[in-house]
PDB file of C-alpha atoms in Angstrom:
ATOM      1  CA  MET R   1       9.635  13.416  -3.015  1.00 51.00           C
ATOM      2  CA  ALA R   2      11.386  10.969  -5.123  1.00 64.00           C
ATOM      3  CA  GLU R   3      14.481  10.480  -3.074  1.00 78.00           C
ATOM      4  CA  ARG R   4      13.738   7.314  -1.133  1.00 83.00           C
ATOM      5  CA  PHE R   5      12.221   5.450  -4.163  1.00 83.00           C
ATOM      6  CA  SER R   6      15.169   6.756  -6.439  1.00 81.00           C
ATOM      7  CA  LYS R   7      17.729   5.381  -4.023  1.00 85.00           C
ATOM      8  CA  LEU R   8      16.160   2.033  -3.807  1.00 88.00           C
ATOM      9  CA  LEU R   9      15.655   1.993  -7.594  1.00 85.00           C
ATOM     10  CA  ALA R  10      19.143   2.917  -8.467  1.00 83.00           C
ATOM     11  CA  GLU R  11      20.694   0.340  -6.129  1.00 84.00           C
ATOM     12  CA  TRP R  12      18.620  -2.482  -7.520  1.00 86.00           C
ATOM     13  CA  TYR R  13      19.179  -1.262 -10.964  1.00 83.00           C
ATOM     14  CA  LYS R  14      22.802  -1.309 -10.792  1.00 77.00           C
ATOM     15  CA  ASP R  15      23.197  -4.895  -9.643  1.00 72.00           C
ATOM     16  CA  ALA R  16      19.756  -6.576 -11.132  1.00 66.00           C
ATOM     17  CA  GLY R  17      17.698  -4.318 -13.154  1.00 60.00           C
ATOM     18  CA  LYS R  18      20.018  -3.758 -15.937  1.00 62.00           C
ATOM     19  CA  SER R  19      19.913  -7.491 -17.077  1.00 65.00           C
ATOM     20  CA  GLY R  20      17.060  -8.007 -19.331  1.00 68.00           C
ATOM     21  CA  ASP R  21      13.692  -5.832 -19.432  1.00 79.00           C
ATOM     22  CA  ALA R  22      13.852  -4.027 -16.036  1.00 81.00           C
ATOM     23  CA  TYR R  23      10.297  -2.577 -16.175  1.00 80.00           C
ATOM     24  CA  ALA R  24       8.913  -6.116 -17.004  1.00 82.00           C
ATOM     25  CA  THR R  25      10.774  -7.581 -14.359  1.00 85.00           C
ATOM     26  CA  LEU R  26       9.294  -4.935 -11.805  1.00 84.00           C
ATOM     27  CA  GLN R  27       5.906  -5.453 -13.270  1.00 83.00           C
ATOM     28  CA  ASP R  28       6.191  -9.168 -12.776  1.00 86.00           C
ATOM     29  CA  GLU R  29       7.305  -8.467  -8.921  1.00 88.00           C
ATOM     30  CA  LEU R  30       4.436  -6.102  -8.521  1.00 87.00           C
ATOM     31  CA  LYS R  31       1.855  -8.546  -9.796  1.00 87.00           C
ATOM     32  CA  LYS R  32       3.038 -11.306  -7.878  1.00 91.00           C
ATOM     33  CA  MET R  33       2.912  -9.046  -4.787  1.00 92.00           C
ATOM     34  CA  PHE R  34      -0.779  -8.235  -5.385  1.00 89.00           C
ATOM     35  CA  GLU R  35      -1.779 -11.711  -6.143  1.00 90.00           C
ATOM     36  CA  GLU R  36       0.048 -12.755  -2.851  1.00 92.00           C
ATOM     37  CA  LEU R  37      -1.940  -9.846  -1.123  1.00 93.00           C
ATOM     38  CA  GLY R  38      -5.305 -11.104  -2.631  1.00 90.00           C
ATOM     39  CA  LYS R  39      -4.917 -14.787  -1.780  1.00 91.00           C
ATOM     40  CA  ARG R  40      -3.696 -13.488   2.049  1.00 92.00           C
ATOM     41  CA  ILE R  41      -6.842 -11.186   2.310  1.00 91.00           C
ATOM     42  CA  GLU R  42      -9.422 -13.909   1.176  1.00 88.00           C
ATOM     43  CA  SER R  43      -7.784 -17.264   2.589  1.00 83.00           C
ATOM     44  CA  PRO R  44      -7.981 -18.321   6.370  1.00 79.00           C
ATOM     45  CA  PRO R  45      -6.558 -18.561   8.807  1.00 81.00           C
ATOM     46  CA  ASP R  46      -5.942 -15.355  10.363  1.00 85.00           C
ATOM     47  CA  PRO R  47      -2.446 -14.890  11.731  1.00 84.00           C
ATOM     48  CA  PRO R  48      -2.063 -15.166  15.531  1.00 80.00           C
ATOM     49  CA  GLY R  49      -3.478 -12.200  17.525  1.00 85.00           C
ATOM     50  CA  VAL R  50      -5.598 -10.996  14.406  1.00 92.00           C
ATOM     51  CA  ALA R  51      -8.672 -12.209  16.195  1.00 90.00           C
ATOM     52  CA  LYS R  52      -7.765 -11.139  19.482  1.00 91.00           C
ATOM     53  CA  ALA R  53      -7.018  -7.681  18.346  1.00 93.00           C
ATOM     54  CA  CYS R  54     -10.372  -7.018  16.644  1.00 95.00           C
ATOM     55  CA  GLY R  55     -12.403  -9.212  19.135  1.00 93.00           C
ATOM     56  CA  ASP R  56     -13.516  -5.940  20.984  1.00 91.00           C
ATOM     57  CA  VAL R  57     -14.407  -3.865  18.017  1.00 96.00           C
ATOM     58  CA  THR R  58     -18.074  -3.097  18.454  1.00 95.00           C
ATOM     59  CA  VAL R  59     -20.207  -4.437  15.729  1.00 96.00           C
ATOM     60  CA  LYS R  60     -22.153  -1.591  14.227  1.00 96.00           C
ATOM     61  CA  TYR R  61     -22.721  -2.688  10.689  1.00 97.00           C
ATOM     62  CA  GLU R  62     -23.861  -6.239   9.658  1.00 95.00           C
ATOM     63  CA  ALA R  63     -25.335  -7.741   6.319  1.00 88.00           C
ATOM     64  CA  GLY R  64     -25.642 -10.902   5.152  1.00 88.00           C
ATOM     65  CA  GLY R  65     -24.545 -12.554   8.333  1.00 92.00           C
ATOM     66  CA  GLU R  66     -21.418 -10.473   7.899  1.00 94.00           C
ATOM     67  CA  LYS R  67     -20.008  -8.491  10.887  1.00 96.00           C
ATOM     68  CA  GLN R  68     -18.537  -5.623   8.777  1.00 97.00           C
ATOM     69  CA  ASP R  69     -16.665  -3.746  11.504  1.00 98.00           C
ATOM     70  CA  LYS R  70     -14.744  -7.017  12.525  1.00 96.00           C
ATOM     71  CA  LYS R  71     -14.128  -8.037   8.916  1.00 96.00           C
ATOM     72  CA  ILE R  72     -12.416  -4.797   7.927  1.00 97.00           C
ATOM     73  CA  CYS R  73     -10.371  -4.778  11.143  1.00 97.00           C
ATOM     74  CA  LYS R  74      -9.258  -8.381  10.471  1.00 96.00           C
ATOM     75  CA  THR R  75      -8.244  -7.558   6.794  1.00 96.00           C
ATOM     76  CA  LEU R  76      -6.384  -4.403   7.606  1.00 97.00           C
ATOM     77  CA  LEU R  77      -4.096  -6.298   9.978  1.00 96.00           C
ATOM     78  CA  LYS R  78      -3.799  -9.275   7.631  1.00 95.00           C
ATOM     79  CA  THR R  79      -2.625  -6.771   4.982  1.00 96.00           C
ATOM     80  CA  ILE R  80      -0.166  -5.158   7.682  1.00 96.00           C
ATOM     81  CA  TYR R  81       1.350  -8.680   8.358  1.00 93.00           C
ATOM     82  CA  TRP R  82       1.512  -9.544   4.903  1.00 95.00           C
ATOM     83  CA  MET R  83       3.336  -5.996   3.837  1.00 95.00           C
ATOM     84  CA  ASN R  84       5.837  -6.335   6.911  1.00 94.00           C
ATOM     85  CA  GLY R  85       6.734  -9.828   5.688  1.00 92.00           C
ATOM     86  CA  ILE R  86       5.043 -11.758   8.501  1.00 90.00           C
ATOM     87  CA  ASP R  87       3.600 -15.105   7.284  1.00 88.00           C
ATOM     88  CA  GLU R  88       0.172 -16.767   8.012  1.00 85.00           C
ATOM     89  CA  ASN R  89       1.506 -17.996  11.414  1.00 83.00           C
ATOM     90  CA  GLY R  90       2.899 -14.778  12.584  1.00 83.00           C
ATOM     91  CA  LYS R  91       6.436 -15.596  11.909  1.00 84.00           C
ATOM     92  CA  PRO R  92       8.662 -13.257   9.964  1.00 86.00           C
ATOM     93  CA  GLU R  93       9.508 -14.628   6.459  1.00 87.00           C
ATOM     94  CA  VAL R  94      13.120 -15.310   5.394  1.00 82.00           C
ATOM     95  CA  ASP R  95      14.015 -13.284   2.252  1.00 85.00           C
ATOM     96  CA  GLY R  96      17.456 -14.833   0.918  1.00 84.00           C
ATOM     97  CA  SER R  97      17.555 -12.330  -2.124  1.00 85.00           C
ATOM     98  CA  PRO R  98      20.344  -9.792  -2.448  1.00 86.00           C
ATOM     99  CA  PRO R  99      20.067  -6.765  -0.143  1.00 87.00           C
ATOM    100  CA  GLU R 100      19.556  -4.261  -3.035  1.00 86.00           C
ATOM    101  CA  GLU R 101      16.661  -6.362  -4.459  1.00 87.00           C
ATOM    102  CA  ARG R 102      15.282  -7.131  -0.871  1.00 91.00           C
ATOM    103  CA  TYR R 103      15.046  -3.379   0.146  1.00 92.00           C
ATOM    104  CA  LEU R 104      13.447  -2.594  -3.095  1.00 91.00           C
ATOM    105  CA  LYS R 105      10.940  -5.167  -2.573  1.00 92.00           C
ATOM    106  CA  GLN R 106      10.056  -4.184   0.690  1.00 94.00           C
ATOM    107  CA  HIS R 107       9.421  -0.470  -0.039  1.00 93.00           C
ATOM    108  CA  LEU R 108       6.934  -1.771  -2.842  1.00 92.00           C
ATOM    109  CA  ARG R 109       5.513  -4.300  -0.633  1.00 94.00           C
ATOM    110  CA  CYS R 110       4.509  -1.079   1.869  1.00 94.00           C
ATOM    111  CA  ILE R 111       3.297   0.937  -0.944  1.00 91.00           C
ATOM    112  CA  VAL R 112       1.101  -2.026  -2.208  1.00 91.00           C
ATOM    113  CA  GLY R 113      -0.212  -2.693   1.257  1.00 93.00           C
ATOM    114  CA  TYR R 114      -1.144   0.790   2.059  1.00 94.00           C
ATOM    115  CA  SER R 115      -2.736   1.530  -1.318  1.00 90.00           C
ATOM    116  CA  ALA R 116      -4.786  -1.634  -0.906  1.00 91.00           C
ATOM    117  CA  MET R 117      -5.821  -0.244   2.539  1.00 94.00           C
ATOM    118  CA  VAL R 118      -6.685   2.911   1.014  1.00 93.00           C
ATOM    119  CA  GLU R 119      -8.781   1.465  -1.532  1.00 91.00           C
ATOM    120  CA  ILE R 120     -10.578  -0.499   1.020  1.00 94.00           C
ATOM    121  CA  MET R 121     -11.379   2.326   3.270  1.00 95.00           C
ATOM    122  CA  LYS R 122     -12.057   5.182   0.885  1.00 93.00           C
ATOM    123  CA  VAL R 123     -15.856   5.181   1.035  1.00 93.00           C
ATOM    124  CA  LYS R 124     -15.992   4.116   4.464  1.00 96.00           C
ATOM    125  CA  CYS R 125     -17.586   6.567   7.391  1.00 95.00           C
ATOM    126  CA  ASP R 126     -17.558   5.115  10.754  1.00 95.00           C
ATOM    127  CA  VAL R 127     -14.102   3.636  11.101  1.00 95.00           C
ATOM    128  CA  LYS R 128     -12.509   5.223  14.391  1.00 94.00           C
ATOM    129  CA  ASP R 129     -13.180   2.022  16.516  1.00 96.00           C
ATOM    130  CA  VAL R 130     -11.760  -0.388  13.674  1.00 97.00           C
ATOM    131  CA  MET R 131      -8.742   1.780  13.375  1.00 97.00           C
ATOM    132  CA  LYS R 132      -7.974   2.050  17.067  1.00 96.00           C
ATOM    133  CA  ALA R 133      -8.105  -1.612  17.289  1.00 96.00           C
ATOM    134  CA  VAL R 134      -5.585  -1.703  14.331  1.00 96.00           C
ATOM    135  CA  GLN R 135      -3.407   1.039  15.714  1.00 95.00           C
ATOM    136  CA  SER R 136      -3.401  -0.716  19.140  1.00 94.00           C
ATOM    137  CA  ALA R 137      -2.205  -4.100  17.430  1.00 92.00           C
ATOM    138  CA  VAL R 138       0.688  -2.407  15.424  1.00 91.00           C
ATOM    139  CA  GLU R 139       2.132  -0.946  18.527  1.00 88.00           C
ATOM    140  CA  GLU R 140       2.690  -4.343  19.908  1.00 83.00           C
ATOM    141  CA  LYS R 141       5.872  -6.667  19.340  1.00 74.00           C
ATOM    142  CA  ILE R 142       5.704  -9.740  16.756  1.00 69.00           C
ATOM    143  CA  LYS R 143       4.640 -12.609  18.825  1.00 63.00           C
ATOM    144  CA  VAL R 144       6.747 -15.366  17.080  1.00 62.00           C
ATOM    145  CA  GLY R 145      10.341 -15.526  15.901  1.00 62.00           C
ATOM    146  CA  GLY R 146      11.018 -11.964  16.172  1.00 63.00           C
ATOM    147  CA  ASN R 147      11.041  -8.607  18.330  1.00 69.00           C
ATOM    148  CA  GLU R 148       9.930  -5.897  16.047  1.00 78.00           C
ATOM    149  CA  LEU R 149       6.727  -4.064  16.206  1.00 85.00           C
ATOM    150  CA  LEU R 150       4.300  -5.276  13.979  1.00 88.00           C
ATOM    151  CA  ASN R 151       4.668  -2.334  11.394  1.00 91.00           C
ATOM    152  CA  ASN R 152       8.361  -1.615  11.899  1.00 90.00           C
ATOM    153  CA  LYS R 153       9.020  -2.115   8.201  1.00 93.00           C
ATOM    154  CA  CYS R 154       6.365   0.170   6.684  1.00 94.00           C
ATOM    155  CA  GLY R 155       5.893   2.556   9.483  1.00 92.00           C
ATOM    156  CA  PRO R 156       8.119   5.295   8.086  1.00 92.00           C
ATOM    157  CA  ILE R 157       6.281   5.334   4.760  1.00 93.00           C
ATOM    158  CA  LYS R 158       4.728   8.855   4.679  1.00 91.00           C
ATOM    159  CA  LEU R 159       2.166  10.938   2.695  1.00 89.00           C
ATOM    160  CA  GLU R 160       4.782  12.145   0.112  1.00 86.00           C
ATOM    161  CA  ASP R 161       6.350   8.444  -0.309  1.00 87.00           C
ATOM    162  CA  MET R 162       2.698   7.323  -1.084  1.00 87.00           C
ATOM    163  CA  LYS R 163       1.792  10.259  -3.314  1.00 80.00           C
ATOM    164  CA  PHE R 164       4.692   9.473  -5.304  1.00 76.00           C
ATOM    165  CA  SER R 165       5.174   5.896  -5.542  1.00 75.00           C
ATOM    166  CA  ALA R 166       1.595   5.180  -6.101  1.00 70.00           C
ATOM    167  CA  GLN R 167       1.248   7.579  -8.960  1.00 66.00           C
ATOM    168  CA  ILE R 168       3.877   5.454 -10.604  1.00 69.00           C
ATOM    169  CA  LEU R 169       2.209   2.047  -9.488  1.00 71.00           C
ATOM    170  CA  GLY R 170      -1.129   3.218 -10.020  1.00 67.00           C
ATOM    171  CA  LYS R 171      -1.717   0.969 -13.176  1.00 73.00           C
ATOM    172  CA  THR R 172      -1.269  -2.242 -11.618  1.00 76.00           C
ATOM    173  CA  LEU R 173      -3.147  -1.084  -8.543  1.00 76.00           C
ATOM    174  CA  GLY R 174      -6.256  -0.288 -10.969  1.00 77.00           C
ATOM    175  CA  GLU R 175      -6.022  -3.861 -12.548  1.00 82.00           C
ATOM    176  CA  TRP R 176      -5.678  -5.649  -9.219  1.00 82.00           C
ATOM    177  CA  VAL R 177      -8.912  -3.810  -7.776  1.00 80.00           C
ATOM    178  CA  ARG R 178     -10.970  -4.566 -11.142  1.00 82.00           C
ATOM    179  CA  GLN R 179      -9.698  -8.227 -10.821  1.00 83.00           C
ATOM    180  CA  MET R 180     -10.572  -8.516  -7.241  1.00 81.00           C
ATOM    181  CA  ASN R 181     -14.145  -6.992  -7.868  1.00 77.00           C
ATOM    182  CA  GLY R 182     -14.571  -9.496 -11.015  1.00 79.00           C
ATOM    183  CA  LEU R 183     -13.788 -12.390  -8.750  1.00 76.00           C
ATOM    184  CA  LYS R 184     -17.024 -11.465  -6.679  1.00 73.00           C
ATOM    185  CA  GLY R 185     -14.958 -12.780  -3.353  1.00 83.00           C
ATOM    186  CA  MET R 186     -15.125 -11.373   0.156  1.00 89.00           C
ATOM    187  CA  MET R 187     -12.780  -8.612  -1.110  1.00 88.00           C
ATOM    188  CA  SER R 188     -15.537  -7.231  -3.815  1.00 89.00           C
ATOM    189  CA  LEU R 189     -17.592  -6.723  -0.469  1.00 92.00           C
ATOM    190  CA  TYR R 190     -14.602  -5.123   1.470  1.00 93.00           C
ATOM    191  CA  LEU R 191     -14.396  -2.561  -1.440  1.00 91.00           C
ATOM    192  CA  THR R 192     -17.882  -1.620  -1.316  1.00 92.00           C
ATOM    193  CA  TRP R 193     -18.860  -1.684   2.065  1.00 96.00           C
ATOM    194  CA  LYS R 194     -19.583   1.785   3.035  1.00 95.00           C
ATOM    195  CA  MET R 195     -20.070   1.513   7.088  1.00 96.00           C
ATOM    196  CA  CYS R 196     -22.011   4.788   7.153  1.00 94.00           C
ATOM    197  CA  PRO R 197     -24.640   5.736   9.969  1.00 92.00           C
ATOM    198  CA  SER R 198     -28.120   5.913   8.141  1.00 88.00           C
ATOM    199  CA  ASN R 199     -29.975   9.370   8.360  1.00 83.00           C
ATOM    200  CA  VAL R 200     -26.772  11.204   9.358  1.00 84.00           C
ATOM    201  CA  THR R 201     -24.577  13.538   7.340  1.00 84.00           C
ATOM    202  CA  TRP R 202     -21.112  12.346   7.534  1.00 85.00           C
ATOM    203  CA  GLU R 203     -18.138  14.427   6.839  1.00 85.00           C
ATOM    204  CA  HIS R 204     -14.608  12.634   5.854  1.00 88.00           C
ATOM    205  CA  GLY R 205     -11.600  14.187   7.015  1.00 90.00           C
ATOM    206  CA  LYS R 206      -9.579  16.535   4.714  1.00 91.00           C
ATOM    207  CA  ILE R 207      -5.799  16.325   4.587  1.00 91.00           C
ATOM    208  CA  GLU R 208      -3.755  19.351   5.690  1.00 90.00           C
ATOM    209  CA  GLU R 209      -0.564  19.058   3.826  1.00 81.00           C
ATOM    210  CA  GLY R 210       1.756  20.571   6.441  1.00 85.00           C
ATOM    211  CA  GLU R 211       0.211  19.198   9.356  1.00 89.00           C
ATOM    212  CA  ASP R 212      -0.493  15.553   8.012  1.00 91.00           C
ATOM    213  CA  GLY R 213       2.841  15.123   5.989  1.00 88.00           C
ATOM    214  CA  ASN R 214       4.469  13.284   8.834  1.00 88.00           C
ATOM    215  CA  LYS R 215       1.617  11.332  10.263  1.00 92.00           C
ATOM    216  CA  ASP R 216       1.438   7.491  10.038  1.00 92.00           C
ATOM    217  CA  ILE R 217      -0.676   6.507   7.063  1.00 95.00           C
ATOM    218  CA  LEU R 218      -2.640   4.521   9.614  1.00 95.00           C
ATOM    219  CA  GLN R 219      -3.296   7.518  11.726  1.00 94.00           C
ATOM    220  CA  LEU R 220      -4.583   9.273   8.659  1.00 94.00           C
ATOM    221  CA  LEU R 221      -7.043   6.313   7.756  1.00 95.00           C
ATOM    222  CA  GLU R 222      -8.037   6.618  11.663  1.00 94.00           C
ATOM    223  CA  GLU R 223      -8.962  10.330  11.108  1.00 93.00           C
ATOM    224  CA  LYS R 224     -11.353   9.488   8.308  1.00 91.00           C
ATOM    225  CA  LYS R 225      -9.088  10.875   5.565  1.00 93.00           C
ATOM    226  CA  ALA R 226      -8.774   7.851   3.416  1.00 93.00           C
ATOM    227  CA  GLY R 227     -11.115   9.491   0.683  1.00 92.00           C
ATOM    228  CA  GLU R 228      -9.053  12.356   0.759  1.00 90.00           C
ATOM    229  CA  LEU R 229      -5.929  10.383   0.678  1.00 89.00           C
ATOM    230  CA  HIS R 230      -7.165   8.630  -2.328  1.00 87.00           C
ATOM    231  CA  LYS R 231      -7.643  11.954  -4.132  1.00 85.00           C
ATOM    232  CA  LYS R 232      -4.012  13.070  -3.163  1.00 78.00           C
ATOM    233  CA  VAL R 233      -2.352   9.763  -4.191  1.00 76.00           C
ATOM    234  CA  TYR R 234      -4.284   9.381  -7.395  1.00 71.00           C
ATOM    235  CA  PRO R 235      -5.455  12.428  -8.949  1.00 60.00           C
ATOM    236  CA  GLN R 236      -7.929  12.792 -11.582  1.00 55.00           C
ATOM    237  CA  GLY R 237      -6.561  10.921 -14.808  1.00 52.00           C
ATOM    238  CA  SER R 238      -4.484   8.310 -12.864  1.00 54.00           C
ATOM    239  CA  PRO R 239      -5.519   4.605 -13.429  1.00 51.00           C
ATOM    240  CA  THR R 240      -7.348   4.202 -10.112  1.00 53.00           C
ATOM    241  CA  SER R 241      -9.164   7.623  -9.775  1.00 50.00           C
ATOM    242  CA  ALA R 242     -12.784   8.264 -10.607  1.00 42.00           C
ATOM    243  CA  PRO R 243     -13.789   8.065 -14.545  1.00 39.00           C
ATOM    244  CA  GLY R 244     -13.748  11.641 -16.075  1.00 36.00           C
ATOM    245  CA  GLY R 245     -10.335  12.872 -15.412  1.00 37.00           C
ATOM    246  CA  SER R 246      -8.926  15.499 -17.698  1.00 32.00           C
ATOM    247  CA  THR R 247      -5.714  13.751 -18.720  1.00 33.00           C
ATOM    248  CA  SER R 248      -4.561  10.051 -19.245  1.00 38.00           C
ATOM    249  CA  SER R 249      -2.053   8.871 -16.509  1.00 44.00           C
ATOM    250  CA  GLU R 250       1.111   7.866 -18.492  1.00 48.00           C
ATOM    251  CA  ASP R 251       3.448   4.803 -17.479  1.00 68.00           C
ATOM    252  CA  ILE R 252       6.073   6.788 -15.634  1.00 72.00           C
ATOM    253  CA  LEU R 253       7.846   4.072 -14.246  1.00 75.00           C
ATOM    254  CA  LYS R 254       8.268   2.189 -17.701  1.00 78.00           C
ATOM    255  CA  GLN R 255       9.580   5.565 -19.299  1.00 78.00           C
ATOM    256  CA  VAL R 256      12.350   5.997 -16.609  1.00 77.00           C
ATOM    257  CA  LEU R 257      13.442   2.383 -16.648  1.00 78.00           C
ATOM    258  CA  GLN R 258      13.787   2.741 -20.592  1.00 74.00           C
ATOM    259  CA  LYS R 259      15.905   5.671 -20.193  1.00 72.00           C
ATOM    260  CA  ALA R 260      17.897   4.222 -17.007  1.00 73.00           C
ATOM    261  CA  GLN R 261      20.658   3.233 -19.233  1.00 70.00           C
ATOM    262  CA  SER R 262      21.705   6.694 -19.877  1.00 74.00           C
ATOM    263  CA  CYS R 263      22.120   7.135 -16.164  1.00 78.00           C
ATOM    264  CA  SER R 264      24.574   4.174 -15.669  1.00 66.00           C
ATOM    265  CA  SER R 265      27.550   6.067 -16.663  1.00 60.00           C
ATOM    266  CA  GLY R 266      27.385   8.038 -13.515  1.00 54.00           C
ATOM    267  CA  ALA R 267      26.908   4.883 -11.460  1.00 50.00           C
ATOM    268  CA  GLN R 268      30.177   4.541 -10.015  1.00 51.00           C
ATOM    269  CA  ASN R 269      30.012   8.113  -9.040  1.00 46.00           C
ATOM    270  CA  GLY R 270      27.108   8.006  -6.982  1.00 56.00           C
ATOM    271  CA  LYS R 271      25.134  10.133  -9.560  1.00 77.00           C
ATOM    272  CA  MET R 272      22.756   7.582 -10.763  1.00 78.00           C
ATOM    273  CA  GLU R 273      20.486   8.247  -8.238  1.00 78.00           C
ATOM    274  CA  ASP R 274      20.291  11.818  -8.611  1.00 82.00           C
ATOM    275  CA  CYS R 275      19.979  10.882 -12.276  1.00 82.00           C
ATOM    276  CA  LEU R 276      16.910   8.629 -11.748  1.00 78.00           C
ATOM    277  CA  LYS R 277      15.577  10.936  -9.251  1.00 75.00           C
ATOM    278  CA  GLU R 278      15.376  13.868 -11.772  1.00 79.00           C
ATOM    279  CA  LYS R 279      13.770  11.506 -14.526  1.00 74.00           C
ATOM    280  CA  LEU R 280      11.381  10.488 -12.094  1.00 74.00           C
ATOM    281  CA  GLU R 281      10.050  13.925 -10.857  1.00 71.00           C
ATOM    282  CA  LEU R 282      10.435  15.254 -14.361  1.00 69.00           C
ATOM    283  CA  GLY R 283       7.960  12.184 -15.256  1.00 62.00           C
ATOM    284  CA  VAL R 284       5.556  13.046 -12.367  1.00 53.00           C
TER     285      VAL R 284
END
């Protein structure tokens, strides 16, 4: 499960990560990503097509003048735009950084975006209409400056990628959730809205490892499996799990990057990726 991440990490480390503090560099990048995503979610305007995509979502849950179904639909789509590198105007952003840096950043953006969506959706019940609208939107092509499907860059991310990468990056995600709740903005509402029908016993979906392993993350959310996905991705003791876990999650990424220099000697022989993969899997 570490294969995709270790390959990207090895390429990045060989060319960029070994200059200075690699862990601090990645942490700064992650914090920047979470800040960008928070601003994108909180701030108008919506990218072109978002209002239209969510316009037909039936409003079943409303409080304080906020139409929760439509707001959550728009928030998920704004997150998908951001994590696929599409700006507020619906146009693909141009990243001039070196390929090895760009590919790792893109992978991390996908994990950050999906992790945020899992956090938003984990307590919600009646999400099928919202997720159908989101799924329909991501099957469309970008309207401005591109010909890719909306979720082209992050569609390949599956359950195993999430389980592995998010455990490593969970500390930063946990800090972001606490920060967004502390700001008392719209995001704090999005995280707490439950969208559950009254006087009805609601059953959330269960993750089936074999059957669900190759499904899109968005499909798992549509099947009301966000709560179960959160448990799988953030087991007890991780920074974003419920309090009372039996163990304390260690900062695995920091440990691995501190030891990455020992992998460098095999870099020219293509062994660095295997070395990092082994260290990552032993850590997790």
